[in-house]
Amino acid sequence: MLDSILRAPVAAPQQLHIPDGFLSAPVAILAWIVTIAFMVVAVRRASREFDERLAPLMGVLAAFIFAAQAFNFPVAGGTSGHFLGGALAAILLGPWPALLVMAAVIGLQGLIFQDGGLLAMGANIFVMGIVTVWTGYFVYQALQRFNRYVAGFAAGWLSVVLAAVVTAFMLALSGTSSLGVVLAAMAGVHMLIGVGEGLITVGALALVRAALPGMFGEQVTGRKSDATTILAGGVMLALVVGIVAVFFASPSPDGLERVAEDTGFLGAAQAAPFEIIPDYVAPGIPNETLAAVIAVVLGTLLLFAVGYGIARGLRRRSQRLADASLQVEQ
C-alpha cells in the first residue's frame, strides 16, 4: 500500500516567489535597503517587547507557514494560489516578531529551495513579509471588536491583494510590464487567491483559540497547556499539512507565474546560481513523491528550529536589556 501511495503522481510544491530577472537592479536593491531597515527595527522592538508566551509559538508558526505554503489550491482559469501567512503571524505574534518569522521562512525558501531570486529576496520579504504583516495587523486590530473571525478573514484577504498590488508596481517600475496591464492582472487573480488566504487564516485562528484560549483573553479552568505540548502538537500538525500538500497541491502555475506567462515576461526569470534542494524535491532520490515528501519534512523541521532559535535569541536579548536597565536604575 505504501508503495502504491509513493508511486501515485504528485505535483511537487510550486515555486512561489519573485525570481531574479523580474525586477531591475535598482528596484531590487531599494527593496533590500527597506527590508533590512525593517528587520533591524523588528529585532530591537521584538526584544524590548518580548512576551515569553510567544517563544514556542514562533517556532511552530514558522514551520506551519512553510508547510502550508506548499499547498497550492486551484482558482479560476487554470491558476493556483498559495498561503502567505503574514496576516496570521501578525495576529498571533504581533507585527515585530511576525516580521522576523516571515523573513526566516522566505529567506530559507530562497537559500535552501531556490524559490525566489537572491537579488529579489529583499523584494520577496518586503512584499510577502512586511506588506502582509502590517496589512493583516492593522485590519485585524480595526475589525476584531466586531468579530474575530471576520477580522481574520479580512486581514488575510486584503494582505494578499495589497501584496499583489505592490508587486505589480515593482514590476512596472522595473520596466518588466506596463502598470495598467500587470496591475489589473495581479489584482484580479489575487482577489480570488485572497479568499483561500482568508479561510486558512480563520481556520488557524480557530485552532489556536481551541488549543490556547488564553491568547485571546479567555479564562479556562481545569486545563493546562505547557510549552512542550504546544511545540510537539504544532510541529506534528505542520508536518501533516506539508505531507498532505505534496499529494493534493494543484499543479497549475501560481498567480505571479500565470500573470508573467500571460503578459509575456516569464522568460525573464533567471535560474539560481546554485542548487541545494531545488523545486522542493530532495536530490538523489529517484522516487519523485518520496523526494518531495522528504524536502517538505526537512523544510518544516528546519523552519521550526530557526523560528524557535529566533525566539530564544530575542529572549536572551530581552534579558540583557532588562539587566542593563536595572543596573542603570541602581
Short mmCIF file of C-alpha atoms in Angstrom, two decimals:
data_model
loop_
_atom_site.label_atom_id
_atom_site.label_comp_id
_atom_site.label_asym_id
_atom_site.label_seq_id
_atom_site.Cartn_x
_atom_site.Cartn_y
_atom_site.Cartn_z
CA MET A 1 0.00 0.00 0.00
CA LEU A 2 2.83 2.37 0.87
CA ASP A 3 4.47 1.61 -2.45
CA SER A 4 1.28 2.45 -4.35
CA ILE A 5 0.99 5.75 -2.47
CA LEU A 6 4.57 6.70 -3.26
CA ARG A 7 4.05 5.80 -6.92
CA ALA A 8 0.97 7.98 -7.20
CA PRO A 9 1.54 11.02 -9.43
CA VAL A 10 2.01 14.20 -7.41
CA ALA A 11 2.76 17.81 -8.05
CA ALA A 12 5.79 18.95 -6.09
CA PRO A 13 5.21 22.28 -4.36
CA GLN A 14 5.36 25.10 -6.87
CA GLN A 15 7.97 27.86 -6.78
CA LEU A 16 6.13 30.77 -5.26
CA HIS A 17 8.34 33.84 -5.15
CA ILE A 18 9.73 36.56 -7.43
CA PRO A 19 12.75 35.17 -9.32
CA ASP A 20 15.77 37.20 -10.32
CA GLY A 21 15.20 38.85 -13.69
CA PHE A 22 11.68 40.11 -13.00
CA LEU A 23 12.92 43.20 -11.17
CA SER A 24 15.55 45.72 -12.22
CA ALA A 25 18.67 46.00 -10.08
CA PRO A 26 17.76 49.47 -8.67
CA VAL A 27 14.29 48.29 -7.60
CA ALA A 28 15.66 45.08 -6.07
CA ILE A 29 18.43 46.93 -4.21
CA LEU A 30 15.98 49.53 -2.89
CA ALA A 31 13.75 46.73 -1.66
CA TRP A 32 16.74 45.19 0.13
CA ILE A 33 17.54 48.50 1.85
CA VAL A 34 13.97 48.99 3.05
CA THR A 35 13.71 45.35 4.17
CA ILE A 36 16.97 45.44 6.13
CA ALA A 37 15.85 48.66 7.86
CA PHE A 38 12.59 46.98 8.89
CA MET A 39 14.43 43.90 10.16
CA VAL A 40 16.81 45.95 12.31
CA VAL A 41 13.88 47.77 13.90
CA ALA A 42 11.99 44.48 14.27
CA VAL A 43 14.85 42.89 16.24
CA ARG A 44 15.03 45.88 18.56
CA ARG A 45 11.30 46.20 19.10
CA ALA A 46 10.66 42.47 19.43
CA SER A 47 13.45 42.21 22.02
CA ARG A 48 12.15 45.17 24.01
CA GLU A 49 8.56 43.90 23.97
CA PHE A 50 9.31 40.17 24.14
CA ASP A 51 6.50 38.02 25.52
CA GLU A 52 7.71 34.70 26.94
CA ARG A 53 4.44 33.01 26.00
CA LEU A 54 5.19 33.55 22.30
CA ALA A 55 8.53 31.70 22.25
CA PRO A 56 7.21 28.22 21.33
CA LEU A 57 4.59 29.69 19.01
CA MET A 58 7.25 31.44 16.89
CA GLY A 59 8.86 28.13 16.02
CA VAL A 60 5.52 26.43 15.39
CA LEU A 61 4.26 29.28 13.19
CA ALA A 62 7.43 29.33 11.10
CA ALA A 63 7.05 25.59 10.49
CA PHE A 64 3.32 25.81 9.81
CA ILE A 65 3.60 28.73 7.38
CA PHE A 66 6.30 26.93 5.40
CA ALA A 67 4.26 23.72 5.28
CA ALA A 68 1.01 25.49 4.42
CA GLN A 69 2.70 27.38 1.58
CA ALA A 70 3.45 24.01 -0.01
CA PHE A 71 -0.26 23.58 -0.68
CA ASN A 72 -1.28 25.24 -3.94
CA PHE A 73 -5.05 25.43 -4.18
CA PRO A 74 -6.79 25.86 -7.55
CA VAL A 75 -8.54 29.07 -8.53
CA ALA A 76 -10.17 30.13 -11.79
CA GLY A 77 -8.54 29.93 -15.19
CA GLY A 78 -6.01 27.15 -14.58
CA THR A 79 -4.25 29.16 -11.88
CA SER A 80 -3.35 28.18 -8.34
CA GLY A 81 -2.86 30.18 -5.18
CA HIS A 82 -0.92 29.54 -2.01
CA PHE A 83 -0.98 30.67 1.59
CA LEU A 84 1.29 33.57 2.57
CA GLY A 85 0.79 33.63 6.33
CA GLY A 86 1.84 37.19 7.14
CA ALA A 87 -1.57 38.18 8.48
CA LEU A 88 -1.81 35.07 10.65
CA ALA A 89 1.68 35.65 12.08
CA ALA A 90 0.88 39.30 12.84
CA ILE A 91 -2.40 38.42 14.57
CA LEU A 92 -0.84 35.74 16.80
CA LEU A 93 2.61 37.21 17.45
CA GLY A 94 2.28 40.94 16.93
CA PRO A 95 3.92 42.74 14.00
CA TRP A 96 7.58 42.79 15.05
CA PRO A 97 8.08 39.09 15.86
CA ALA A 98 5.91 38.27 12.84
CA LEU A 99 8.30 40.17 10.55
CA LEU A 100 11.20 38.05 11.79
CA VAL A 101 9.29 34.81 11.33
CA MET A 102 8.24 35.72 7.78
CA ALA A 103 11.78 36.81 6.89
CA ALA A 104 13.07 33.44 8.11
CA VAL A 105 10.52 31.50 6.05
CA ILE A 106 11.03 33.48 2.84
CA GLY A 107 14.80 33.72 3.23
CA LEU A 108 15.28 29.98 3.74
CA GLN A 109 12.93 29.19 0.87
CA GLY A 110 15.25 31.19 -1.37
CA LEU A 111 18.53 29.90 0.05
CA ILE A 112 17.68 26.22 0.52
CA PHE A 113 14.92 25.54 -2.01
CA GLN A 114 15.88 28.10 -4.70
CA ASP A 115 12.39 29.59 -4.51
CA GLY A 116 12.85 33.25 -5.40
CA GLY A 117 16.00 35.03 -6.53
CA LEU A 118 18.85 36.14 -4.29
CA LEU A 119 18.77 39.72 -5.56
CA ALA A 120 14.97 39.63 -5.43
CA MET A 121 14.91 38.20 -1.88
CA GLY A 122 14.64 41.65 -0.33
CA ALA A 123 11.58 42.32 -2.50
CA ASN A 124 10.06 38.95 -1.62
CA ILE A 125 10.48 39.59 2.10
CA PHE A 126 9.11 43.10 1.69
CA VAL A 127 6.04 42.04 -0.27
CA MET A 128 5.18 38.73 1.39
CA GLY A 129 6.50 39.60 4.83
CA ILE A 130 6.38 43.30 5.60
CA VAL A 131 3.34 44.26 3.50
CA THR A 132 1.26 41.25 4.55
CA VAL A 133 2.21 41.54 8.22
CA TRP A 134 1.35 45.20 8.61
CA THR A 135 -1.77 45.00 6.45
CA GLY A 136 -3.01 41.98 8.37
CA TYR A 137 -2.19 43.53 11.73
CA PHE A 138 -3.96 46.84 11.14
CA VAL A 139 -7.02 45.28 9.51
CA TYR A 140 -7.41 42.75 12.32
CA GLN A 141 -6.97 45.38 15.01
CA ALA A 142 -9.62 47.56 13.36
CA LEU A 143 -12.22 44.82 12.94
CA GLN A 144 -11.72 42.36 15.79
CA ARG A 145 -14.11 44.28 18.06
CA PHE A 146 -16.94 43.26 15.72
CA ASN A 147 -16.00 39.63 15.10
CA ARG A 148 -12.64 37.92 15.46
CA TYR A 149 -13.11 35.56 12.52
CA VAL A 150 -14.47 38.17 10.13
CA ALA A 151 -11.47 40.29 11.09
CA GLY A 152 -9.12 37.37 10.42
CA PHE A 153 -10.65 36.68 7.01
CA ALA A 154 -10.49 40.36 6.00
CA ALA A 155 -6.90 40.62 7.23
CA GLY A 156 -5.82 37.58 5.22
CA TRP A 157 -7.69 38.57 2.08
CA LEU A 158 -6.54 42.18 1.99
CA SER A 159 -2.94 41.29 2.82
CA VAL A 160 -2.74 39.12 -0.30
CA VAL A 161 -4.40 41.68 -2.55
CA LEU A 162 -2.20 44.53 -1.34
CA ALA A 163 0.93 42.39 -1.69
CA ALA A 164 -0.05 41.69 -5.30
CA VAL A 165 -0.60 45.40 -5.96
CA VAL A 166 2.83 46.28 -4.54
CA THR A 167 4.40 43.55 -6.67
CA ALA A 168 2.71 45.00 -9.74
CA PHE A 169 4.17 48.44 -9.02
CA MET A 170 7.64 46.91 -8.59
CA LEU A 171 7.33 45.12 -11.92
CA ALA A 172 6.18 48.32 -13.61
CA LEU A 173 8.99 50.39 -12.06
CA SER A 174 11.43 47.75 -13.31
CA GLY A 175 10.10 48.10 -16.85
CA THR A 176 9.09 44.45 -16.88
CA SER A 177 5.49 45.20 -17.82
CA SER A 178 3.24 48.23 -18.15
CA LEU A 179 1.45 49.19 -14.95
CA GLY A 180 -2.02 49.10 -16.50
CA VAL A 181 -1.59 45.54 -17.70
CA VAL A 182 0.22 43.99 -14.74
CA LEU A 183 -1.79 45.78 -12.04
CA ALA A 184 -5.14 44.60 -13.38
CA ALA A 185 -3.85 41.06 -13.88
CA MET A 186 -2.17 40.76 -10.46
CA ALA A 187 -5.00 42.34 -8.51
CA GLY A 188 -7.68 40.32 -10.32
CA VAL A 189 -6.21 36.87 -9.74
CA HIS A 190 -5.09 37.63 -6.18
CA MET A 191 -8.56 38.77 -5.18
CA LEU A 192 -9.52 35.13 -5.72
CA ILE A 193 -6.37 33.77 -4.08
CA GLY A 194 -7.02 36.02 -1.11
CA VAL A 195 -10.22 34.10 -0.37
CA GLY A 196 -8.13 30.99 0.29
CA GLU A 197 -5.76 33.03 2.46
CA GLY A 198 -8.67 34.36 4.48
CA LEU A 199 -10.20 30.92 5.01
CA ILE A 200 -6.90 29.36 6.10
CA THR A 201 -6.28 32.28 8.45
CA VAL A 202 -9.71 31.82 10.05
CA GLY A 203 -9.19 28.08 10.40
CA ALA A 204 -5.79 28.56 12.03
CA LEU A 205 -7.20 31.17 14.43
CA ALA A 206 -9.99 28.80 15.44
CA LEU A 207 -7.46 26.03 16.05
CA VAL A 208 -5.20 28.25 18.16
CA ARG A 209 -8.19 29.54 20.11
CA ALA A 210 -9.22 25.97 20.91
CA ALA A 211 -5.69 24.98 21.97
CA LEU A 212 -4.59 28.24 23.62
CA PRO A 213 -7.67 30.22 24.70
CA GLY A 214 -5.55 32.38 26.97
CA MET A 215 -4.06 34.08 23.91
CA PHE A 216 -7.49 35.56 23.23
CA GLY A 217 -8.09 36.67 26.79
CA GLU A 218 -10.37 33.76 27.63
CA GLN A 219 -10.24 32.13 31.05
CA VAL A 220 -10.43 28.33 31.06
CA THR A 221 -10.27 26.31 34.27
CA GLY A 222 -9.16 22.73 34.72
CA ARG A 223 -6.88 22.85 31.69
CA LYS A 224 -3.15 23.31 31.27
CA SER A 225 -1.05 23.87 28.17
CA ASP A 226 2.72 23.84 28.50
CA ALA A 227 5.41 24.75 26.01
CA THR A 228 6.25 21.10 25.28
CA THR A 229 2.65 20.33 24.32
CA ILE A 230 2.48 23.39 22.07
CA LEU A 231 5.77 22.51 20.38
CA ALA A 232 5.01 18.84 19.83
CA GLY A 233 1.44 19.32 18.69
CA GLY A 234 2.25 22.29 16.47
CA VAL A 235 5.17 20.61 14.73
CA MET A 236 3.16 17.44 14.13
CA LEU A 237 0.33 19.49 12.62
CA ALA A 238 2.79 21.34 10.37
CA LEU A 239 4.33 18.06 9.20
CA VAL A 240 0.91 16.60 8.40
CA VAL A 241 -0.07 19.74 6.46
CA GLY A 242 3.17 19.69 4.47
CA ILE A 243 2.98 15.99 3.62
CA VAL A 244 -0.68 16.20 2.60
CA ALA A 245 0.21 19.19 0.42
CA VAL A 246 2.60 17.04 -1.60
CA PHE A 247 -0.25 14.76 -2.66
CA PHE A 248 -3.01 17.32 -3.16
CA ALA A 249 -1.32 20.54 -4.30
CA SER A 250 -2.53 21.91 -7.62
CA PRO A 251 -0.01 21.57 -10.48
CA SER A 252 -1.26 24.82 -12.06
CA PRO A 253 1.04 27.88 -12.01
CA ASP A 254 0.55 30.32 -9.16
CA GLY A 255 -0.77 33.85 -9.61
CA LEU A 256 2.53 35.58 -10.38
CA GLU A 257 3.67 32.87 -12.78
CA ARG A 258 0.32 32.93 -14.58
CA VAL A 259 0.45 36.71 -14.97
CA ALA A 260 4.06 36.51 -16.17
CA GLU A 261 3.10 33.90 -18.74
CA ASP A 262 0.01 35.75 -19.94
CA THR A 263 1.70 39.14 -20.19
CA GLY A 264 4.91 37.86 -21.77
CA PHE A 265 7.69 38.33 -19.21
CA LEU A 266 8.01 34.77 -17.85
CA GLY A 267 11.14 34.26 -19.96
CA ALA A 268 12.92 37.00 -18.00
CA ALA A 269 13.25 34.69 -14.97
CA GLN A 270 16.84 33.73 -14.19
CA ALA A 271 17.92 30.41 -12.72
CA ALA A 272 19.55 30.32 -9.30
CA PRO A 273 23.38 30.31 -9.31
CA PHE A 274 23.43 27.22 -7.05
CA GLU A 275 21.14 24.38 -6.04
CA ILE A 276 20.60 22.70 -2.67
CA ILE A 277 17.04 21.32 -2.69
CA PRO A 278 15.69 22.92 -5.88
CA ASP A 279 11.97 22.95 -6.63
CA TYR A 280 11.18 21.38 -3.23
CA VAL A 281 12.47 17.98 -4.38
CA ALA A 282 15.31 16.34 -2.43
CA PRO A 283 18.12 15.48 -4.87
CA GLY A 284 19.47 11.98 -5.32
CA ILE A 285 16.14 10.24 -4.61
CA PRO A 286 14.69 8.56 -7.73
CA ASN A 287 11.10 8.43 -6.43
CA GLU A 288 9.74 11.94 -7.01
CA THR A 289 6.96 11.58 -4.46
CA LEU A 290 9.32 10.47 -1.72
CA ALA A 291 11.77 13.20 -2.72
CA ALA A 292 9.05 15.85 -2.39
CA VAL A 293 7.88 14.49 0.98
CA ILE A 294 11.43 14.47 2.34
CA ALA A 295 12.03 18.02 1.12
CA VAL A 296 8.87 19.32 2.79
CA VAL A 297 9.61 17.45 6.04
CA LEU A 298 13.18 18.78 6.12
CA GLY A 299 11.98 22.31 5.40
CA THR A 300 9.29 22.16 8.06
CA LEU A 301 11.70 20.94 10.74
CA LEU A 302 14.34 23.45 9.67
CA LEU A 303 11.90 26.35 9.86
CA PHE A 304 10.74 25.22 13.29
CA ALA A 305 14.36 25.19 14.50
CA VAL A 306 15.06 28.61 13.01
CA GLY A 307 11.84 30.15 14.31
CA TYR A 308 12.39 28.78 17.80
CA GLY A 309 16.03 29.87 17.63
CA ILE A 310 14.92 33.41 16.80
CA ALA A 311 12.62 33.35 19.84
CA ARG A 312 15.46 32.19 22.09
CA GLY A 313 17.71 34.91 20.70
CA LEU A 314 15.06 37.53 21.39
CA ARG A 315 14.62 36.16 24.91
CA ARG A 316 18.34 36.50 25.63
CA ARG A 317 18.49 39.99 24.16
CA SER A 318 15.42 40.99 26.14
CA GLN A 319 17.02 39.75 29.35
CA ARG A 320 20.21 41.68 28.62
CA LEU A 321 18.21 44.85 28.04
CA ALA A 322 16.31 44.29 31.28
CA ASP A 323 19.57 43.70 33.22
CA ALA A 324 21.15 46.81 31.72
CA SER A 325 18.10 48.89 32.60
CA LEU A 326 18.18 47.57 36.17
CA GLN A 327 21.85 48.45 36.55
CA VAL A 328 21.19 52.00 35.32
CA GLU A 329 18.36 52.41 37.85
CA GLN A 330 20.62 51.21 40.68
#
